[in-house]
Short mmCIF file of C-alpha atoms in Angstrom, two decimals:
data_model
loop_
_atom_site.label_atom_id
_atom_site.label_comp_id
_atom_site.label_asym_id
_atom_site.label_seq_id
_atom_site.Cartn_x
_atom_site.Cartn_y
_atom_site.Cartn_z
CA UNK W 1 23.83 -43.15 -19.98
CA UNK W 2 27.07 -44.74 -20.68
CA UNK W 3 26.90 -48.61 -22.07
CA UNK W 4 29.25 -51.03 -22.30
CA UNK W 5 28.75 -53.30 -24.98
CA UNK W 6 30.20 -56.87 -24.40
CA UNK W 7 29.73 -58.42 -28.20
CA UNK W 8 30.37 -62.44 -27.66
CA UNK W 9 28.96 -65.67 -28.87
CA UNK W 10 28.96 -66.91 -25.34
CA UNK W 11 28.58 -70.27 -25.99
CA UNK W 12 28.08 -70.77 -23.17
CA UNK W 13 28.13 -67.76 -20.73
CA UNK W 14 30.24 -68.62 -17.77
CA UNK W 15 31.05 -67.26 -14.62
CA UNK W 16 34.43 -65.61 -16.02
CA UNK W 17 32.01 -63.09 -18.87
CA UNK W 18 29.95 -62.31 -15.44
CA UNK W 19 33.01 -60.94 -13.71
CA UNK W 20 34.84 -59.01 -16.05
CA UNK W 21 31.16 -57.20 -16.72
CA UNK W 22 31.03 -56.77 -13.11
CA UNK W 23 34.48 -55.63 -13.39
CA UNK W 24 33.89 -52.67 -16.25
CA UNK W 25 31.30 -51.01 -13.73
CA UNK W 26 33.50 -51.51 -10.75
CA UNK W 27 36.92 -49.46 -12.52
CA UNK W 28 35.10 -47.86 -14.93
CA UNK W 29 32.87 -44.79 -16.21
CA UNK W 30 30.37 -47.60 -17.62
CA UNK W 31 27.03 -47.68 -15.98
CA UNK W 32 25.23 -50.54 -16.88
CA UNK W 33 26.38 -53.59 -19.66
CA UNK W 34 25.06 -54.77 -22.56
CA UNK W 35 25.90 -58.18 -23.55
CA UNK W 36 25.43 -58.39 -27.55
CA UNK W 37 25.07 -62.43 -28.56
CA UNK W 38 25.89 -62.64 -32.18
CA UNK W 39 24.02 -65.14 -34.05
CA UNK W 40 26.97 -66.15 -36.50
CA UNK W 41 30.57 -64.50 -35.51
CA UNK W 42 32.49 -64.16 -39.50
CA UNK W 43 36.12 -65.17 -37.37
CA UNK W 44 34.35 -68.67 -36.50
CA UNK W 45 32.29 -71.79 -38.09
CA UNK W 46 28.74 -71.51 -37.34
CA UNK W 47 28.42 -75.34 -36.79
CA UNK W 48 30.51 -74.61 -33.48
CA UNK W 49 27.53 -72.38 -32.21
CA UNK W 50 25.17 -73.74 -30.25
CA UNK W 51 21.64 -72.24 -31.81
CA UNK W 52 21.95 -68.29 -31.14
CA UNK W 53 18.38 -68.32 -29.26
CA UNK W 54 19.41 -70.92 -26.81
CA UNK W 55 22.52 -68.68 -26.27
CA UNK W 56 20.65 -65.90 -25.62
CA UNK W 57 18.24 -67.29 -23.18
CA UNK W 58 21.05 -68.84 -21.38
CA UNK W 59 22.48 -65.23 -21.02
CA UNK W 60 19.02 -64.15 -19.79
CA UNK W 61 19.09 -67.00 -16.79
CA UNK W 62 22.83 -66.09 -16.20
CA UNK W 63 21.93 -61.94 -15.48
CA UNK W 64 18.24 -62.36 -14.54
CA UNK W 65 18.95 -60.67 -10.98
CA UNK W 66 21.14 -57.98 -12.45
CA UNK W 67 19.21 -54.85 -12.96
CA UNK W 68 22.86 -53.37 -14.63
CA UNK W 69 23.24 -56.25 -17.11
CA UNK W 70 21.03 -56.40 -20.03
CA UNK W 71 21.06 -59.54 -23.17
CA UNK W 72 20.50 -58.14 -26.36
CA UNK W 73 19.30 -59.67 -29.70
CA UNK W 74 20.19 -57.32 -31.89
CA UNK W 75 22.29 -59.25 -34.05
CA UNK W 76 19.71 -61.41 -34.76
CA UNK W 77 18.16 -58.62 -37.13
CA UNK W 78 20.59 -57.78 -39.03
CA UNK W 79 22.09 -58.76 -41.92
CA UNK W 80 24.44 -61.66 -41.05
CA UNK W 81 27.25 -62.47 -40.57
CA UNK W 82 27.45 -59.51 -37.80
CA UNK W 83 29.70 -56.88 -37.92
CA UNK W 84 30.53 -54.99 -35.23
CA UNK W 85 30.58 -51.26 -36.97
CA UNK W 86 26.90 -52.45 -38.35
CA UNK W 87 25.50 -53.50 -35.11
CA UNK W 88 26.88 -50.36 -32.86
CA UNK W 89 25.75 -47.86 -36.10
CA UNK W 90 22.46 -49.62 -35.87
CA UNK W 91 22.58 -49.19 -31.65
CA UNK W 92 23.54 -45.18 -31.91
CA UNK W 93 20.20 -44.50 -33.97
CA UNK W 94 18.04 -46.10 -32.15
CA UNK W 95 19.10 -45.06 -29.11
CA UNK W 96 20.29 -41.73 -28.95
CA UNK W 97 20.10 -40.45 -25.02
CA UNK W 98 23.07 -43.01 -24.72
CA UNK W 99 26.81 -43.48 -24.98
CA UNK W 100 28.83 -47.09 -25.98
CA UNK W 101 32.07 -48.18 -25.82
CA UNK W 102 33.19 -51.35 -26.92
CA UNK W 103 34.37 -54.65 -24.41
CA UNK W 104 36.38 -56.55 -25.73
CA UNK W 105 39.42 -59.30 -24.55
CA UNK W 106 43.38 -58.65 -25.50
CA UNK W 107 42.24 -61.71 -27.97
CA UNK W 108 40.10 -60.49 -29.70
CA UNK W 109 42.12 -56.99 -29.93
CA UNK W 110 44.61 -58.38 -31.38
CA UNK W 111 42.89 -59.80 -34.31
CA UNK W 112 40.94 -56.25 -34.98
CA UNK W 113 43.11 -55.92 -37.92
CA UNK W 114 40.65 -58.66 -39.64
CA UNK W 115 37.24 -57.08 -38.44
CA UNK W 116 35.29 -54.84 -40.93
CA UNK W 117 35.83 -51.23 -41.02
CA UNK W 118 38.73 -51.29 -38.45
CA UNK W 119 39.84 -47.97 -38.90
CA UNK W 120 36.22 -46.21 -38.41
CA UNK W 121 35.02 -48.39 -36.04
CA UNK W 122 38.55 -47.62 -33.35
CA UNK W 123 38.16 -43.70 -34.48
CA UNK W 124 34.80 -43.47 -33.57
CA UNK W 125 34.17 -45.58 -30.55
CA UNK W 126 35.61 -45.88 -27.01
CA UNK W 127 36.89 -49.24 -26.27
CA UNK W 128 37.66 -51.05 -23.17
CA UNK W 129 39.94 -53.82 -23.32
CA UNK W 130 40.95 -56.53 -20.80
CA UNK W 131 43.49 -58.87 -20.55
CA UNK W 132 43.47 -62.55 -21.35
CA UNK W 133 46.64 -64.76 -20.88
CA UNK W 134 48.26 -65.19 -23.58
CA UNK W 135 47.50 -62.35 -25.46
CA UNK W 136 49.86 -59.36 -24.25
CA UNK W 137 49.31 -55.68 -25.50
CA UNK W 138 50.88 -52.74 -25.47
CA UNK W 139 49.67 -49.55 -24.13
CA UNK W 140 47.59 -48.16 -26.57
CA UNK W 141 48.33 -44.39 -28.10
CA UNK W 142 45.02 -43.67 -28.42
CA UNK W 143 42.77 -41.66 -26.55
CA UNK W 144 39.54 -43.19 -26.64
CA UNK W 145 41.51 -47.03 -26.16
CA UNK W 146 41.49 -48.33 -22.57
CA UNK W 147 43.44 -51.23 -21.68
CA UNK W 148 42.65 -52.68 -18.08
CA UNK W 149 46.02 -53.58 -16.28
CA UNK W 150 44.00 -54.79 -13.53
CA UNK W 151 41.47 -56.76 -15.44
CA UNK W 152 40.61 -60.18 -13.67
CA UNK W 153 42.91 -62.83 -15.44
CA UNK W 154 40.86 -66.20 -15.71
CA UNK W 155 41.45 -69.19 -17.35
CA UNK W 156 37.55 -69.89 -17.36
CA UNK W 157 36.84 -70.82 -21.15
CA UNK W 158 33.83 -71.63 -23.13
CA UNK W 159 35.67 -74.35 -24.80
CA UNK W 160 36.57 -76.07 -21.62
CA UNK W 161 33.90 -76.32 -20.05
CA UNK W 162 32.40 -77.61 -23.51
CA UNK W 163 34.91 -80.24 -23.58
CA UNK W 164 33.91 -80.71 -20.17
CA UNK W 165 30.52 -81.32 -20.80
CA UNK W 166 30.86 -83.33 -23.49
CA UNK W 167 32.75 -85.78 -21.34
CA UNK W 168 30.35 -85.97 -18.99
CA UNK W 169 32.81 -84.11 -16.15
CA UNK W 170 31.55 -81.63 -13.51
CA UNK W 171 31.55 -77.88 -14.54
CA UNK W 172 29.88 -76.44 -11.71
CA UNK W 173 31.32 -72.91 -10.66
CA UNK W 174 32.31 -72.74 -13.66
CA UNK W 175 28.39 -71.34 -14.54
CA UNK W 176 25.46 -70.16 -12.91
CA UNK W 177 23.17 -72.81 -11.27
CA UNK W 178 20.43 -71.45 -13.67
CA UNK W 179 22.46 -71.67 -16.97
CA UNK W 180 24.14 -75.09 -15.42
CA UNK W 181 21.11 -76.41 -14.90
CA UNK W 182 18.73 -75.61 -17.95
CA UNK W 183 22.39 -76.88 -20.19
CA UNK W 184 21.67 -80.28 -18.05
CA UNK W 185 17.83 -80.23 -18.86
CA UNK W 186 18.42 -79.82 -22.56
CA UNK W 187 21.46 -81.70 -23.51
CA UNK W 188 23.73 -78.77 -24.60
CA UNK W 189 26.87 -79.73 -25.83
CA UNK W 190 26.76 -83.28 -24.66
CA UNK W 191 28.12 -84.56 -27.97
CA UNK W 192 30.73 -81.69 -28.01
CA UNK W 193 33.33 -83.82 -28.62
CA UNK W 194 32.65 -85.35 -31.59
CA UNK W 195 30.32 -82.58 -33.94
CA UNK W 196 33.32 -79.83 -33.26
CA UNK W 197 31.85 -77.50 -30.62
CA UNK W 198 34.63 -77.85 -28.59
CA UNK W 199 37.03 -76.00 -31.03
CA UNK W 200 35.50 -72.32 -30.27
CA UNK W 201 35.49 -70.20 -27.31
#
């Protein structure tokens, strides 16, 4: 089977990660997606993160009644910070009757110069990537690189709707009522605004 693995801190998951999944296995050869929460991402400050097991089980609430999307822990095992060549090196051994390419935002593709093992991890891997405004590619000479021209563009961002929160504004449709609601219950990122999470997306 063919997996797309959608790496992110997704803190929180919104509404705009859910459609550009649902996205991949609309235009795509991808049959079912993977979202990958890293624990600590080496590009950001950890003290922006909300606690990577509340992350995760907000992912859980956000995909619960889609059988194609899956939230992974992975990272959470490994050595940290994560790397994105050790996690997907770690994924092809232990599952071998499967195939992954790599989601990732014009952002984030942009700044693979900085990631660990660049060249190796681009050879060897299929990636998909989508656009995000602001952050134009080219087309892409390689092969196995596939750059969505028709990628939903939204302007749906963690940090907003962290700022949001943490001004006590409205951010529904922005998430699922689950996530929404359990962020409510708990006091997520109610004091965004003044211990920094608002700073990462």
């Amino acid at each position: 089977m063919k997996i797309g693995l959608y790496f992110g801190s997704f803190n929180p998951i919104h509404v705009g990660h859910l459609i550009i999944a649902s996205h991949m296995l609309n235009e795509t050869n991808v049959e079912k997606i993977w979202f990958i929460v890293s624990p600590l991402n080496p590009l950001k400050k950890s003290r922006e993160l909300l606690d990577e097991y509340s992350r995760l089980h907000l992912v859980r609430l956000a995909i619960d009644e889609e059988r194609k999307f899956k939230a992974l822990d992975i990272e959470f095992k490994l050595p940290k910070p994560s790397y994105t060549i050790d996690t997907i090196t770690h994924l092809k051994e232990k599952y071998h009757g499967h195939t992954f390419t790599i989601i990732m935002g014009s952002d984030s593709f942009q700044n693979i110069s900085k990631w660990k093992n660049k060249d190796q991890l681009v050879r060897e891997n299929d990636i998909i990537v989508f656009r995000r405004r602001g952050f134009e590619i080219l087309k892409s000479n390689e092969s196995n690189i596939l750059i969505l021209d028709q990628a939903p563009l939204l302007d749906i961002s963690a940090t907003s709707i962290r700022k949001l929160i943490g001004e006590g504004k409205s951010v529904r449709y922005m998430l699922t009522d689950a996530v929404r609601e359990e962020i409510e219950k708990s006091g997520y990122y109610r004091n965004s605004n003044r211990d920094g999470l608002n700073k990462s997306a």
